[in-house]
Each structure stands twice: as structure tokens, then as C-alpha cells.
XYZ file of N, CA and C in Angstrom:
273
model
N 65.925 149.484 53.384
C 66.058 150.903 53.599
C 64.882 151.607 52.911
N 64.418 152.686 53.492
C 63.363 153.506 52.894
C 64.012 154.749 52.298
N 63.778 154.978 51.003
C 64.446 156.054 50.268
C 63.400 156.915 49.576
N 63.567 158.239 49.657
C 62.655 159.167 48.995
C 63.452 160.075 48.061
N 63.060 160.107 46.798
C 63.652 161.007 45.815
C 62.698 162.175 45.610
N 63.206 163.387 45.585
C 62.420 164.578 45.269
C 63.083 165.224 44.062
N 62.324 165.382 42.980
C 62.911 165.893 41.739
C 61.900 166.750 40.984
N 62.404 167.506 40.027
C 61.540 168.379 39.219
C 60.974 167.656 38.002
N 61.492 166.481 37.683
C 60.994 165.718 36.531
C 61.301 164.250 36.741
N 60.526 163.409 36.081
C 60.743 161.968 36.160
C 59.896 161.244 35.134
N 60.518 160.302 34.439
C 59.783 159.517 33.437
C 58.803 158.579 34.123
N 57.678 158.290 33.545
C 57.170 158.735 32.252
C 56.284 159.978 32.356
N 56.336 160.682 33.477
C 55.409 161.773 33.733
C 55.870 163.111 33.174
N 57.159 163.403 33.262
C 57.680 164.670 32.731
C 59.163 164.502 32.434
N 59.631 165.183 31.367
C 61.038 165.080 30.988
C 61.454 166.316 30.204
N 62.543 166.938 30.663
C 63.154 168.013 29.895
C 64.646 167.760 29.721
N 65.202 166.877 30.531
C 66.634 166.590 30.448
C 66.966 165.233 31.042
N 68.230 165.051 31.389
C 68.713 163.761 31.865
C 68.245 163.371 33.252
N 67.831 164.342 34.079
C 67.365 164.027 35.416
C 66.193 163.046 35.381
N 65.282 163.212 34.444
C 64.116 162.323 34.338
C 64.546 160.875 34.135
N 65.611 160.660 33.370
C 66.108 159.301 33.148
C 66.637 158.688 34.440
N 67.356 159.478 35.225
C 67.901 158.993 36.499
C 66.778 158.704 37.484
N 65.780 159.591 37.544
C 64.660 159.419 38.468
C 63.818 158.206 38.084
N 63.886 157.770 36.847
C 63.212 156.545 36.413
C 64.065 155.318 36.744
N 65.346 155.354 36.406
C 66.198 154.168 36.495
C 66.688 153.854 37.909
N 67.133 154.850 38.654
C 67.721 154.589 39.970
C 66.718 154.013 40.971
N 65.521 154.595 41.109
C 64.553 153.977 42.016
C 64.200 152.542 41.603
N 64.081 152.289 40.306
C 63.778 150.947 39.812
C 64.858 149.956 40.265
N 66.123 150.352 40.140
C 67.231 149.484 40.546
C 67.235 149.261 42.062
N 66.935 150.295 42.813
C 66.914 150.158 44.274
C 65.780 149.263 44.749
N 64.614 149.356 44.107
C 63.494 148.473 44.440
C 63.877 147.018 44.156
N 64.565 146.790 43.044
C 65.001 145.443 42.688
C 65.950 144.859 43.739
N 66.648 145.721 44.474
C 67.551 145.272 45.535
C 66.843 145.144 46.882
N 65.529 145.394 46.903
C 64.750 145.189 48.115
C 64.458 146.436 48.931
N 64.803 147.607 48.440
C 64.542 148.848 49.170
C 63.127 149.341 48.886
N 62.577 150.094 49.827
C 61.274 150.736 49.638
C 61.543 152.151 49.146
N 61.051 152.474 47.947
C 61.387 153.739 47.303
C 60.123 154.526 46.967
N 60.173 155.832 47.236
C 59.104 156.741 46.824
C 59.745 157.888 46.058
N 58.991 158.451 45.113
C 59.449 159.583 44.311
C 58.423 160.701 44.468
N 58.897 161.920 44.682
C 58.016 163.089 44.784
C 58.317 164.003 43.602
N 57.277 164.328 42.840
C 57.401 165.174 41.647
C 56.353 166.282 41.694
N 56.584 167.391 40.985
C 55.526 168.396 40.851
C 54.379 167.832 40.006
N 53.162 168.170 40.364
C 52.027 167.789 39.518
C 51.796 168.949 38.552
N 52.434 168.848 37.394
C 52.279 169.876 36.369
C 50.859 169.828 35.827
N 50.439 170.869 35.141
C 49.050 170.969 34.672
C 48.600 169.786 33.832
N 49.500 169.156 33.087
C 49.122 168.019 32.251
C 49.039 166.697 32.983
N 49.410 166.658 34.265
C 49.389 165.424 35.045
C 48.070 165.328 35.782
N 47.336 164.267 35.535
C 46.025 164.107 36.166
C 46.175 163.518 37.567
N 45.395 164.042 38.504
C 45.381 163.508 39.861
C 44.590 162.213 39.864
N 45.033 161.246 40.662
C 44.314 159.974 40.730
C 43.659 159.773 42.084
N 44.379 160.000 43.163
C 43.822 159.833 44.496
C 44.508 160.815 45.430
N 43.744 161.718 46.000
C 44.343 162.690 46.907
C 44.640 161.989 48.224
N 45.905 162.005 48.613
C 46.294 161.372 49.875
C 46.764 162.386 50.906
N 47.061 163.604 50.435
C 47.451 164.686 51.340
C 46.670 165.925 50.925
N 45.547 166.206 51.578
C 44.783 167.383 51.163
C 45.567 168.671 51.335
N 46.527 168.693 52.278
C 47.306 169.899 52.494
C 48.676 169.537 53.049
N 49.705 170.042 52.388
C 51.092 169.853 52.816
C 51.722 171.233 52.811
N 52.279 171.676 53.936
C 52.891 172.995 54.027
C 54.404 172.841 54.083
N 55.100 173.568 53.201
C 56.558 173.516 53.135
C 57.101 174.924 53.352
N 57.968 175.120 54.380
C 58.588 176.431 54.560
C 59.575 176.696 53.425
N 59.509 177.874 52.838
C 60.406 178.210 51.738
C 60.803 179.675 51.890
N 62.031 179.915 52.320
C 62.448 181.282 52.601
C 61.633 181.821 53.757
N 61.074 182.988 53.591
C 60.224 183.569 54.624
C 58.760 183.196 54.472
N 58.429 182.440 53.442
C 57.025 182.088 53.174
C 56.766 180.624 53.525
N 55.497 180.278 53.594
C 55.079 178.894 53.780
C 54.150 178.556 52.618
N 54.535 177.575 51.801
C 53.748 177.192 50.632
C 52.892 175.978 50.957
N 51.628 176.030 50.521
C 50.717 174.894 50.735
C 50.495 174.177 49.417
N 50.546 172.852 49.470
C 50.363 171.998 48.302
C 49.315 170.944 48.610
N 48.674 170.448 47.567
C 47.873 169.233 47.701
C 48.727 168.107 47.136
N 48.395 166.886 47.466
C 49.217 165.783 46.972
C 48.398 164.570 46.603
N 48.869 163.826 45.602
C 48.223 162.569 45.249
C 49.305 161.533 44.962
N 48.911 160.260 44.929
C 49.870 159.177 44.780
C 49.471 158.271 43.627
N 50.475 157.783 42.909
C 50.285 156.758 41.883
C 51.273 155.642 42.140
N 50.917 154.450 41.727
C 51.849 153.325 41.754
C 52.365 153.172 40.343
N 53.687 153.044 40.193
C 54.274 153.036 38.862
C 55.133 151.801 38.649
N 54.992 151.187 37.492
C 55.851 150.071 37.097
C 55.469 148.761 37.764
N 56.029 147.686 37.265
C 55.726 146.366 37.824
C 56.280 146.241 39.234
N 57.313 147.023 39.555
C 57.884 146.951 40.896
C 57.114 147.813 41.893
N 56.087 148.509 41.420
C 55.156 149.262 42.260
C 55.830 150.342 43.098
N 56.602 151.218 42.453
C 57.171 152.372 43.146
C 56.059 153.379 43.421
N 56.081 153.971 44.595
C 55.116 155.019 44.910
C 55.618 156.332 44.328
N 54.770 157.000 43.555
C 55.104 158.318 43.009
C 54.082 159.296 43.573
N 54.558 160.279 44.317
C 53.697 161.298 44.894
C 53.830 162.578 44.081
N 52.711 163.231 43.824
C 52.703 164.493 43.085
C 52.253 165.609 44.005
N 53.017 166.698 44.031
C 52.634 167.901 44.793
C 52.078 168.904 43.813
N 50.897 169.398 44.073
C 50.266 170.337 43.148
C 50.030 171.697 43.768
N 50.286 172.714 42.993
C 49.938 174.095 43.336
C 49.799 174.853 42.031
N 48.591 175.191 41.678
C 48.290 175.756 40.363
C 49.154 176.962 39.990
N 49.416 177.859 40.923
C 50.187 179.066 40.608
C 51.632 178.748 40.213
N 52.175 177.646 40.696
C 53.583 177.333 40.440
C 53.805 176.380 39.268
N 52.913 175.424 39.103
C 53.132 174.407 38.061
C 52.016 174.477 37.050
């Protein structure tokens, strides 16, 4: 199965509460069971971009359309894909 998690925080990149722990542990467990897992997180100012894979991603939000850039990292020995969405005004 292909599974995508979208969250506001995730270890080891950002943490303010318990959600980061779940976003770290649950995808790891699912990969161990043979699933393909990706995680999408905000690229906060302290997170460095590594490789831009989406120069522009537009997401409808209310009456507006927000544009983001995106980059990808491989995380952990199980090689989970972690995608970061960046927009300077928001993060």
C-alpha cells in the first residue's frame, strides 16, 4: 500500500508536541511491514533544502490558492521519503 502522512511536525526535523513522535514512529512501522510511505512537512526556516523536486505546488485554501516549493529527503535506514513544502511568509 502507498501511504502519505501530512503533518505540521515530525522528528527529527521539528517537534513541539506528541504529533512529532507519531509521525516518526508510525511511518517507520508501516515501512517495516512492506508499505511505501511518504511524509509531508512544512519546511520551517531552520530546515535546509536539499533537492528541489517540485518547483511549484499550488494548494487551494479557502478562497485563495497558495503556492509552495518542495524538496525531498530520504530519512532513516528504511529510507522513508520526507517532502518539505516551503513558503517563506508562512513558515
